[in-house]
PDB file of C-alpha atoms in Angstrom:
ATOM      1  CA  MET A 207      98.967 119.988  80.814  1.00 46.00           C
ATOM      2  CA  ASN A 208      96.118 119.409  83.281  1.00 46.00           C
ATOM      3  CA  PHE A 209      95.739 116.475  85.668  1.00 47.00           C
ATOM      4  CA  LYS A 210      93.573 114.470  83.262  1.00 48.00           C
ATOM      5  CA  GLU A 211      96.197 114.822  80.545  1.00 50.00           C
ATOM      6  CA  TYR A 212      98.846 113.491  82.935  1.00 46.00           C
ATOM      7  CA  GLN A 213      96.599 110.545  83.698  1.00 49.00           C
ATOM      8  CA  LYS A 214      96.454 109.839  79.969  1.00 46.00           C
ATOM      9  CA  LEU A 215     100.237 109.972  79.883  1.00 45.00           C
ATOM     10  CA  GLY A 216     100.319 107.423  82.689  1.00 47.00           C
ATOM     11  CA  GLN A 217      98.039 105.192  80.622  1.00 42.00           C
ATOM     12  CA  GLY A 218     100.496 105.504  77.760  1.00 40.00           C
ATOM     13  CA  LEU A 219     103.266 104.244  80.015  1.00 40.00           C
ATOM     14  CA  ALA A 220     101.087 101.300  80.990  1.00 38.00           C
ATOM     15  CA  ILE A 221     100.753 100.454  77.293  1.00 31.00           C
ATOM     16  CA  TYR A 222     104.531 100.408  77.092  1.00 35.00           C
ATOM     17  CA  GLN A 223     104.645  97.865  79.891  1.00 38.00           C
ATOM     18  CA  SER A 224     102.170  95.655  78.017  1.00 35.00           C
ATOM     19  CA  GLY A 225     103.978  95.863  74.698  1.00 39.00           C
ATOM     20  CA  GLY A 226     102.890  99.104  73.023  1.00 39.00           C
ATOM     21  CA  ILE A 227     106.429 100.479  72.986  1.00 37.00           C
ATOM     22  CA  TRP A 228     106.028 102.896  70.084  1.00 35.00           C
ATOM     23  CA  LEU A 229     102.911 104.576  71.448  1.00 36.00           C
ATOM     24  CA  ALA A 230     104.522 105.025  74.848  1.00 38.00           C
ATOM     25  CA  PHE A 231     107.605 106.512  73.173  1.00 37.00           C
ATOM     26  CA  LEU A 232     105.405 109.047  71.397  1.00 36.00           C
ATOM     27  CA  HIS A 233     103.808 110.001  74.709  1.00 41.00           C
ATOM     28  CA  LEU A 234     107.195 110.473  76.339  1.00 41.00           C
ATOM     29  CA  PHE A 235     108.624 112.398  73.403  1.00 37.00           C
ATOM     30  CA  ALA A 236     105.634 114.725  73.219  1.00 39.00           C
ATOM     31  CA  HIS A 237     105.703 115.378  76.964  1.00 40.00           C
ATOM     32  CA  LYS A 238     109.358 114.904  77.833  1.00 39.00           C
ATOM     33  CA  GLU A 239     109.176 117.758  80.325  1.00 40.00           C
ATOM     34  CA  VAL A 240     107.297 115.405  82.659  1.00 42.00           C
ATOM     35  CA  LEU A 241     110.534 113.519  83.239  1.00 46.00           C
ATOM     36  CA  MET A 242     112.452 116.660  84.189  1.00 44.00           C
ATOM     37  CA  ALA A 243     110.416 118.301  86.974  1.00 83.00           C
ATOM     38  CA  VAL A 244     112.112 116.564  89.910  1.00 94.00           C
ATOM     39  CA  GLN A 245     113.941 118.737  92.409  1.00 95.00           C
ATOM     40  CA  ASP A 246     115.644 118.653  95.780  1.00 96.00           C
ATOM     41  CA  LEU A 247     113.380 120.231  98.373  1.00 97.00           C
ATOM     42  CA  TRP A 248     114.336 120.945 101.990  1.00 97.00           C
ATOM     43  CA  LEU A 249     111.610 121.432 104.583  1.00 98.00           C
ATOM     44  CA  LYS A 250     111.879 121.956 108.357  1.00 96.00           C
ATOM     45  CA  ARG A 251     110.689 120.527 111.659  1.00 97.00           C
ATOM     46  CA  ASP A 252     111.642 122.242 114.928  1.00 95.00           C
ATOM     47  CA  GLY A 253     114.790 123.683 113.379  1.00 93.00           C
ATOM     48  CA  PHE A 254     115.864 120.421 111.728  1.00 96.00           C
ATOM     49  CA  LYS A 255     116.252 120.348 107.952  1.00 97.00           C
ATOM     50  CA  ILE A 256     114.341 117.586 106.183  1.00 97.00           C
ATOM     51  CA  TYR A 257     115.616 116.584 102.754  1.00 97.00           C
ATOM     52  CA  GLY A 258     113.420 115.150 100.045  1.00 97.00           C
ATOM     53  CA  LYS A 259     112.823 114.717  96.350  1.00 97.00           C
ATOM     54  CA  TYR A 260     109.848 116.665  95.042  1.00 98.00           C
ATOM     55  CA  TYR A 261     108.259 115.264  91.909  1.00 97.00           C
ATOM     56  CA  CYS A 262     105.910 117.845  90.475  1.00 93.00           C
ATOM     57  CA  PRO A 263     104.225 117.829  87.063  1.00 86.00           C
ATOM     58  CA  ASP A 264     103.698 121.026  85.090  1.00 75.00           C
ATOM     59  CA  GLU A 265     102.886 123.914  87.431  1.00 60.00           C
ATOM     60  CA  ASN A 266     100.293 125.101  84.888  1.00 64.00           C
ATOM     61  CA  SER A 267      98.210 121.953  85.326  1.00 69.00           C
ATOM     62  CA  GLY A 268      96.150 123.386  88.188  1.00 82.00           C
ATOM     63  CA  GLN A 269      96.113 122.175  91.754  1.00 93.00           C
ATOM     64  CA  LEU A 270      97.405 118.625  91.998  1.00 96.00           C
ATOM     65  CA  PRO A 271      96.869 115.698  94.331  1.00 97.00           C
ATOM     66  CA  LEU A 272      99.940 115.001  96.465  1.00 98.00           C
ATOM     67  CA  ILE A 273     101.408 111.757  97.808  1.00 99.00           C
ATOM     68  CA  ILE A 274     103.845 111.963 100.734  1.00 99.00           C
ATOM     69  CA  MET A 275     106.023 108.838 100.845  1.00 99.00           C
ATOM     70  CA  SER A 276     107.761 107.729 104.054  1.00 99.00           C
ATOM     71  CA  HIS A 277     110.610 105.207 104.150  1.00 97.00           C
ATOM     72  CA  GLY A 278     111.317 102.378 106.578  1.00 96.00           C
ATOM     73  CA  PHE A 279     113.753 101.838 109.457  1.00 96.00           C
ATOM     74  CA  ARG A 280     117.377 102.644 108.461  1.00 91.00           C
ATOM     75  CA  GLY A 281     116.056 103.721 105.051  1.00 93.00           C
ATOM     76  CA  SER A 282     115.954 106.855 102.926  1.00 95.00           C
ATOM     77  CA  HIS A 283     113.855 108.405 100.185  1.00 95.00           C
ATOM     78  CA  LEU A 284     115.481 105.934  97.785  1.00 94.00           C
ATOM     79  CA  GLY A 285     113.329 103.191  99.303  1.00 94.00           C
ATOM     80  CA  THR A 286     110.196 104.698  97.781  1.00 97.00           C
ATOM     81  CA  GLN A 287     111.747 105.991  94.563  1.00 96.00           C
ATOM     82  CA  ALA A 288     110.154 103.388  92.286  1.00 96.00           C
ATOM     83  CA  TYR A 289     106.698 104.202  93.661  1.00 98.00           C
ATOM     84  CA  ALA A 290     107.348 107.938  93.421  1.00 98.00           C
ATOM     85  CA  GLU A 291     108.317 107.691  89.763  1.00 97.00           C
ATOM     86  CA  GLN A 292     105.236 105.635  88.892  1.00 96.00           C
ATOM     87  CA  ALA A 293     102.903 108.055  90.665  1.00 97.00           C
ATOM     88  CA  TYR A 294     104.631 111.048  89.101  1.00 96.00           C
ATOM     89  CA  GLN A 295     104.287 109.622  85.610  1.00 94.00           C
ATOM     90  CA  ALA A 296     100.573 109.185  86.298  1.00 94.00           C
ATOM     91  CA  GLY A 297     100.242 112.890  87.104  1.00 93.00           C
ATOM     92  CA  TYR A 298     100.551 113.075  90.883  1.00 97.00           C
ATOM     93  CA  ALA A 299     102.852 115.371  92.804  1.00 97.00           C
ATOM     94  CA  VAL A 300     105.066 113.341  95.151  1.00 98.00           C
ATOM     95  CA  TYR A 301     107.350 114.178  98.050  1.00 99.00           C
ATOM     96  CA  SER A 302     109.699 111.347  99.004  1.00 98.00           C
ATOM     97  CA  TYR A 303     111.877 112.389 101.931  1.00 97.00           C
ATOM     98  CA  ASP A 304     114.353 111.363 104.621  1.00 97.00           C
ATOM     99  CA  PHE A 305     113.183 111.460 108.222  1.00 97.00           C
ATOM    100  CA  VAL A 306     115.206 113.572 110.662  1.00 96.00           C
ATOM    101  CA  GLY A 307     118.264 111.510 111.605  1.00 92.00           C
ATOM    102  CA  SER A 308     117.896 109.233 108.581  1.00 92.00           C
ATOM    103  CA  GLY A 309     119.212 109.222 105.042  1.00 86.00           C
ATOM    104  CA  ASN A 310     121.458 107.577 102.517  1.00 78.00           C
ATOM    105  CA  GLY A 311     124.446 106.495 104.619  1.00 70.00           C
ATOM    106  CA  SER A 312     127.287 108.972 105.050  1.00 66.00           C
ATOM    107  CA  SER A 313     125.766 111.248 102.405  1.00 71.00           C
ATOM    108  CA  LYS A 314     122.518 111.822 104.318  1.00 81.00           C
ATOM    109  CA  GLN A 315     121.134 115.326 103.940  1.00 90.00           C
ATOM    110  CA  SER A 316     118.450 115.567 106.630  1.00 94.00           C
ATOM    111  CA  ASP A 317     119.598 116.942 109.977  1.00 92.00           C
ATOM    112  CA  GLY A 318     119.455 115.107 113.267  1.00 93.00           C
ATOM    113  CA  ASP A 319     120.811 112.120 115.157  1.00 93.00           C
ATOM    114  CA  PHE A 320     119.487 108.625 114.472  1.00 93.00           C
ATOM    115  CA  LEU A 321     119.757 107.826 118.209  1.00 93.00           C
ATOM    116  CA  ALA A 322     117.139 110.519 118.892  1.00 95.00           C
ATOM    117  CA  MET A 323     114.696 108.969 116.420  1.00 96.00           C
ATOM    118  CA  SER A 324     111.406 107.271 117.310  1.00 96.00           C
ATOM    119  CA  VAL A 325     108.073 106.668 115.640  1.00 98.00           C
ATOM    120  CA  LEU A 326     106.721 109.774 117.373  1.00 98.00           C
ATOM    121  CA  THR A 327     109.583 112.018 116.221  1.00 98.00           C
ATOM    122  CA  GLN A 328     108.971 110.660 112.731  1.00 98.00           C
ATOM    123  CA  ALA A 329     105.265 111.393 113.089  1.00 99.00           C
ATOM    124  CA  ARG A 330     106.190 114.998 113.874  1.00 98.00           C
ATOM    125  CA  ASP A 331     108.435 115.018 110.792  1.00 98.00           C
ATOM    126  CA  LEU A 332     105.571 113.816 108.623  1.00 99.00           C
ATOM    127  CA  GLN A 333     103.087 116.313 110.033  1.00 99.00           C
ATOM    128  CA  ALA A 334     105.554 119.165 109.470  1.00 98.00           C
ATOM    129  CA  VAL A 335     106.119 118.017 105.888  1.00 99.00           C
ATOM    130  CA  LEU A 336     102.369 117.799 105.338  1.00 99.00           C
ATOM    131  CA  GLU A 337     101.688 121.294 106.663  1.00 98.00           C
ATOM    132  CA  GLN A 338     104.395 122.911 104.536  1.00 98.00           C
ATOM    133  CA  LEU A 339     103.431 121.134 101.333  1.00 98.00           C
ATOM    134  CA  GLN A 340      99.744 121.963 101.780  1.00 98.00           C
ATOM    135  CA  GLU A 341     100.712 125.629 101.546  1.00 97.00           C
ATOM    136  CA  ARG A 342     102.222 125.272  98.080  1.00 96.00           C
ATOM    137  CA  PRO A 343      99.979 126.855  95.408  1.00 94.00           C
ATOM    138  CA  GLU A 344     100.219 123.890  93.018  1.00 94.00           C
ATOM    139  CA  ILE A 345      98.963 121.428  95.666  1.00 96.00           C
ATOM    140  CA  ASP A 346      95.313 120.777  96.450  1.00 97.00           C
ATOM    141  CA  PRO A 347      95.366 120.604 100.274  1.00 98.00           C
ATOM    142  CA  LYS A 348      92.237 118.452 100.298  1.00 97.00           C
ATOM    143  CA  ARG A 349      93.814 115.751  98.114  1.00 98.00           C
ATOM    144  CA  VAL A 350      96.851 114.705 100.122  1.00 99.00           C
ATOM    145  CA  TYR A 351      97.629 110.988 100.402  1.00 99.00           C
ATOM    146  CA  LEU A 352     100.080 109.252 102.714  1.00 99.00           C
ATOM    147  CA  MET A 353     102.103 106.246 101.616  1.00 99.00           C
ATOM    148  CA  GLY A 354     104.620 104.449 103.792  1.00 99.00           C
ATOM    149  CA  GLU A 355     106.675 101.285 103.779  1.00 98.00           C
ATOM    150  CA  SER A 356     107.527  99.277 106.909  1.00 98.00           C
ATOM    151  CA  GLN A 357     108.126 101.702 109.818  1.00 98.00           C
ATOM    152  CA  GLY A 358     107.134 104.546 107.517  1.00 99.00           C
ATOM    153  CA  GLY A 359     103.842 102.723 107.062  1.00 99.00           C
ATOM    154  CA  LEU A 360     103.233 102.646 110.808  1.00 99.00           C
ATOM    155  CA  VAL A 361     104.110 106.343 111.048  1.00 99.00           C
ATOM    156  CA  SER A 362     101.773 107.196 108.150  1.00 99.00           C
ATOM    157  CA  ALA A 363      98.961 105.186 109.725  1.00 99.00           C
ATOM    158  CA  TYR A 364      99.522 106.902 113.078  1.00 99.00           C
ATOM    159  CA  VAL A 365      99.392 110.381 111.539  1.00 99.00           C
ATOM    160  CA  ALA A 366      96.288 109.535 109.504  1.00 99.00           C
ATOM    161  CA  GLY A 367      94.583 108.420 112.710  1.00 98.00           C
ATOM    162  CA  GLN A 368      95.578 111.660 114.446  1.00 98.00           C
ATOM    163  CA  ILE A 369      94.420 114.051 111.701  1.00 98.00           C
ATOM    164  CA  PRO A 370      92.005 112.033 109.519  1.00 98.00           C
ATOM    165  CA  GLN A 371      90.339 115.134 108.101  1.00 98.00           C
ATOM    166  CA  GLU A 372      93.635 116.146 106.454  1.00 98.00           C
ATOM    167  CA  ILE A 373      94.335 112.827 104.716  1.00 99.00           C
ATOM    168  CA  ALA A 374      92.479 111.841 101.526  1.00 98.00           C
ATOM    169  CA  GLY A 375      93.825 108.290 101.454  1.00 99.00           C
ATOM    170  CA  LEU A 376      96.365 105.903 102.940  1.00 99.00           C
ATOM    171  CA  ILE A 377      98.643 103.313 101.307  1.00 99.00           C
ATOM    172  CA  LEU A 378     100.607 100.960 103.567  1.00 99.00           C
ATOM    173  CA  ILE A 379     103.341  98.702 102.184  1.00 99.00           C
ATOM    174  CA  TYR A 380     104.209  95.891 104.650  1.00 99.00           C
ATOM    175  CA  PRO A 381     103.557  98.311 107.568  1.00 99.00           C
ATOM    176  CA  ALA A 382     105.595  97.542 110.690  1.00 99.00           C
ATOM    177  CA  PHE A 383     102.735  97.070 113.139  1.00 99.00           C
ATOM    178  CA  VAL A 384     104.917  94.461 114.865  1.00 98.00           C
ATOM    179  CA  LEU A 385     107.076  97.299 116.165  1.00 97.00           C
ATOM    180  CA  GLN A 386     105.337  97.613 119.523  1.00 96.00           C
ATOM    181  CA  ASP A 387     105.520  93.897 120.277  1.00 96.00           C
ATOM    182  CA  ASP A 388     109.204  93.987 119.369  1.00 95.00           C
ATOM    183  CA  ALA A 389     109.733  96.900 121.770  1.00 93.00           C
ATOM    184  CA  LYS A 390     107.997  94.993 124.577  1.00 92.00           C
ATOM    185  CA  LYS A 391     110.290  92.031 124.013  1.00 90.00           C
ATOM    186  CA  ARG A 392     113.387  94.237 124.087  1.00 86.00           C
ATOM    187  CA  LEU A 393     112.329  95.673 127.428  1.00 82.00           C
ATOM    188  CA  GLU A 394     111.796  92.157 128.772  1.00 81.00           C
ATOM    189  CA  ASP A 395     115.284  91.224 127.590  1.00 76.00           C
ATOM    190  CA  PHE A 396     117.145  94.388 128.607  1.00 70.00           C
ATOM    191  CA  GLY A 397     115.056  95.834 131.427  1.00 66.00           C
ATOM    192  CA  GLN A 398     113.218  99.123 131.863  1.00 59.00           C
ATOM    193  CA  GLY A 399     116.278 101.374 132.137  1.00 57.00           C
ATOM    194  CA  PRO A 400     117.013 104.288 129.755  1.00 53.00           C
ATOM    195  CA  GLN A 401     119.456 102.295 127.680  1.00 65.00           C
ATOM    196  CA  SER A 402     120.040 101.979 123.964  1.00 75.00           C
ATOM    197  CA  CYS A 403     120.213  98.645 122.183  1.00 80.00           C
ATOM    198  CA  MET A 404     120.637  97.116 118.743  1.00 83.00           C
ATOM    199  CA  VAL A 405     117.841  96.581 116.219  1.00 87.00           C
ATOM    200  CA  MET A 406     118.688  94.736 113.013  1.00 85.00           C
ATOM    201  CA  GLY A 407     122.352  95.582 113.465  1.00 85.00           C
ATOM    202  CA  THR A 408     121.719  99.273 114.143  1.00 88.00           C
ATOM    203  CA  GLN A 409     121.915 101.053 117.484  1.00 91.00           C
ATOM    204  CA  ILE A 410     118.773 102.838 118.628  1.00 92.00           C
ATOM    205  CA  GLY A 411     118.330 105.277 121.499  1.00 91.00           C
ATOM    206  CA  ALA A 412     116.208 104.714 124.597  1.00 89.00           C
ATOM    207  CA  ILE A 413     113.530 107.022 123.170  1.00 93.00           C
ATOM    208  CA  TYR A 414     112.798 104.493 120.432  1.00 94.00           C
ATOM    209  CA  ASN A 415     111.315 101.868 122.770  1.00 92.00           C
ATOM    210  CA  GLN A 416     109.815 104.424 125.140  1.00 92.00           C
ATOM    211  CA  ASP A 417     107.838 106.186 122.417  1.00 95.00           C
ATOM    212  CA  ALA A 418     106.861 102.930 120.717  1.00 95.00           C
ATOM    213  CA  LEU A 419     105.121 101.785 123.899  1.00 94.00           C
ATOM    214  CA  SER A 420     103.415 105.103 124.675  1.00 96.00           C
ATOM    215  CA  PHE A 421     100.313 104.356 122.568  1.00 97.00           C
ATOM    216  CA  ASP A 422      98.362 101.493 120.988  1.00 97.00           C
ATOM    217  CA  ILE A 423      98.714 101.624 117.211  1.00 98.00           C
ATOM    218  CA  TYR A 424      95.507  99.686 116.613  1.00 98.00           C
ATOM    219  CA  GLN A 425      93.535 102.267 118.582  1.00 98.00           C
ATOM    220  CA  GLU A 426      95.064 104.929 116.350  1.00 98.00           C
ATOM    221  CA  LEU A 427      94.086 103.030 113.201  1.00 98.00           C
ATOM    222  CA  ALA A 428      90.441 103.107 114.230  1.00 97.00           C
ATOM    223  CA  GLY A 429      90.489 106.900 113.993  1.00 97.00           C
ATOM    224  CA  TYR A 430      90.858 106.791 110.207  1.00 99.00           C
ATOM    225  CA  THR A 431      87.640 105.780 108.432  1.00 98.00           C
ATOM    226  CA  LYS A 432      88.380 106.463 104.759  1.00 98.00           C
ATOM    227  CA  PRO A 433      89.451 103.627 102.417  1.00 98.00           C
ATOM    228  CA  VAL A 434      92.926 102.196 103.053  1.00 99.00           C
ATOM    229  CA  LEU A 435      95.152  99.993 100.885  1.00 99.00           C
ATOM    230  CA  ILE A 436      97.513  97.533 102.603  1.00 99.00           C
ATOM    231  CA  VAL A 437     100.025  95.445 100.627  1.00 99.00           C
ATOM    232  CA  HIS A 438     101.937  92.655 102.368  1.00 99.00           C
ATOM    233  CA  GLY A 439     103.867  89.497 101.517  1.00 98.00           C
ATOM    234  CA  ASP A 440     102.889  86.179 103.073  1.00 98.00           C
ATOM    235  CA  SER A 441     106.564  85.220 103.572  1.00 98.00           C
ATOM    236  CA  ASP A 442     107.478  88.320 105.586  1.00 98.00           C
ATOM    237  CA  LYS A 443     109.662  87.169 108.492  1.00 97.00           C
ATOM    238  CA  ILE A 444     110.190  90.640 109.976  1.00 97.00           C
ATOM    239  CA  VAL A 445     106.562  91.770 110.065  1.00 98.00           C
ATOM    240  CA  PRO A 446     104.308  88.696 109.888  1.00 98.00           C
ATOM    241  CA  LEU A 447     101.218  89.027 107.720  1.00 99.00           C
ATOM    242  CA  ALA A 448      98.980  88.606 110.780  1.00 99.00           C
ATOM    243  CA  TYR A 449      99.709  92.207 111.803  1.00 99.00           C
ATOM    244  CA  SER A 450      98.265  93.561 108.555  1.00 99.00           C
ATOM    245  CA  GLU A 451      95.340  91.159 108.798  1.00 99.00           C
ATOM    246  CA  ARG A 452      94.542  92.646 112.195  1.00 99.00           C
ATOM    247  CA  ALA A 453      94.886  96.148 110.740  1.00 99.00           C
ATOM    248  CA  GLN A 454      92.444  95.292 107.966  1.00 99.00           C
ATOM    249  CA  ALA A 455      89.954  94.077 110.572  1.00 98.00           C
ATOM    250  CA  THR A 456      90.472  97.251 112.625  1.00 98.00           C
ATOM    251  CA  TYR A 457      89.968  99.744 109.819  1.00 99.00           C
ATOM    252  CA  GLN A 458      86.431 100.590 108.773  1.00 98.00           C
ATOM    253  CA  ASP A 459      87.283 100.207 105.083  1.00 98.00           C
ATOM    254  CA  ALA A 460      90.569  98.509 104.155  1.00 99.00           C
ATOM    255  CA  LYS A 461      91.711  96.282 101.318  1.00 99.00           C
ATOM    256  CA  LEU A 462      94.562  93.866 102.046  1.00 99.00           C
ATOM    257  CA  LEU A 463      96.477  92.699  98.998  1.00 99.00           C
ATOM    258  CA  VAL A 464      98.673  89.673  99.771  1.00 99.00           C
ATOM    259  CA  PHE A 465     101.661  88.775  97.582  1.00 98.00           C
ATOM    260  CA  PRO A 466     102.444  85.039  97.725  1.00 98.00           C
ATOM    261  CA  GLY A 467     106.100  84.335  98.456  1.00 97.00           C
ATOM    262  CA  ALA A 468     107.023  87.987  99.050  1.00 98.00           C
ATOM    263  CA  GLY A 469     109.075  88.928 102.095  1.00 97.00           C
ATOM    264  CA  HIS A 470     109.801  92.206 103.843  1.00 97.00           C
ATOM    265  CA  GLY A 471     110.969  94.529 101.101  1.00 95.00           C
ATOM    266  CA  PHE A 472     109.596  93.993  97.620  1.00 97.00           C
ATOM    267  CA  HIS A 473     111.740  93.378  94.551  1.00 94.00           C
ATOM    268  CA  GLY A 474     111.237  93.098  90.799  1.00 94.00           C
ATOM    269  CA  GLU A 475     107.701  92.203  89.784  1.00 97.00           C
ATOM    270  CA  ASP A 476     106.399  92.654  93.322  1.00 98.00           C
ATOM    271  CA  VAL A 477     107.416  96.326  93.239  1.00 98.00           C
ATOM    272  CA  GLN A 478     105.589  96.775  89.941  1.00 97.00           C
ATOM    273  CA  ARG A 479     102.507  94.991  91.267  1.00 98.00           C
ATOM    274  CA  ALA A 480     102.484  97.106  94.408  1.00 98.00           C
ATOM    275  CA  ALA A 481     102.927 100.289  92.367  1.00 98.00           C
ATOM    276  CA  GLN A 482     100.045  99.327  90.094  1.00 98.00           C
ATOM    277  CA  ALA A 483      97.856  98.546  93.099  1.00 98.00           C
ATOM    278  CA  MET A 484      98.725 101.988  94.474  1.00 99.00           C
ATOM    279  CA  LEU A 485      97.777 103.678  91.192  1.00 98.00           C
ATOM    280  CA  ASN A 486      94.507 101.747  90.988  1.00 98.00           C
ATOM    281  CA  TYR A 487      93.642 102.762  94.534  1.00 98.00           C
ATOM    282  CA  LEU A 488      94.488 106.406  93.847  1.00 98.00           C
ATOM    283  CA  ALA A 489      92.427 106.431  90.659  1.00 97.00           C
ATOM    284  CA  GLU A 490      89.440 105.108  92.599  1.00 97.00           C
ATOM    285  CA  ARG A 491      89.868 107.738  95.293  1.00 97.00           C
ATOM    286  CA  GLU A 492      90.285 110.546  92.773  1.00 96.00           C
ATOM    287  CA  GLY A 493      87.284 109.342  90.814  1.00 88.00           C
ATOM    288  CA  GLY A 494      85.207 109.546  93.935  1.00 52.00           C
ATOM    289  CA  GLU A 495      85.976 113.192  94.572  1.00 47.00           C
TER     290      GLU A 495
END
């Protein structure tokens, strides 16, 4: 199957969602191998193992566009699983991974200590993942997209601003651009010393605040000039919508999709709406190639 055929399969799944159950079933039955090509894939950064799920359609379909999905604070690859599955069914290769020091509770598979984590260590994780996946023969290195939720959104935006020529597109789901203001407040409360503190019930190391305040994220955003999709809820109490509104104004070409009543972390229909917005954005970007 080639990429266009996978896109047709994705359209069949959309028909299922709108009521065409039998047609979608025929698509899935005829191409059931699409649902099977998901594997554990370990990559590396500076000697640390990085665990992820690699969703890859038929290797005989030619070089594929790739989406690298980055999770939020305290999260794991499971946080982006619904988006990964939707993109995969539409014919995209996807790598959804755990940052160094992060993962699914006691069963985490990436190496590293959470107390040594910061947005800049995560940016290095993402760049290492990007470089290794670009070398895979089934991936088109010129069609790599970054997608991130919450802190993973900030990290994705930072990396895109650093190496814009390597990134075909950028999808940000309630990106945590509040993070630097939060770090400033913590330093006001706890002082400038090299101490750890608690964030949302989780202990962080001193490097977290130090690295967060070592750059201006909005200056980094300006370095990425290709189209960007931002999705945010107007009832987000953790990252107020105003931060994404400022990001939209900073980017040269950004669309901000606001979900009424949605908070930080989408559920149910909001996940489906965000996934569909992602697919629409990707289709537009691919069509423009």
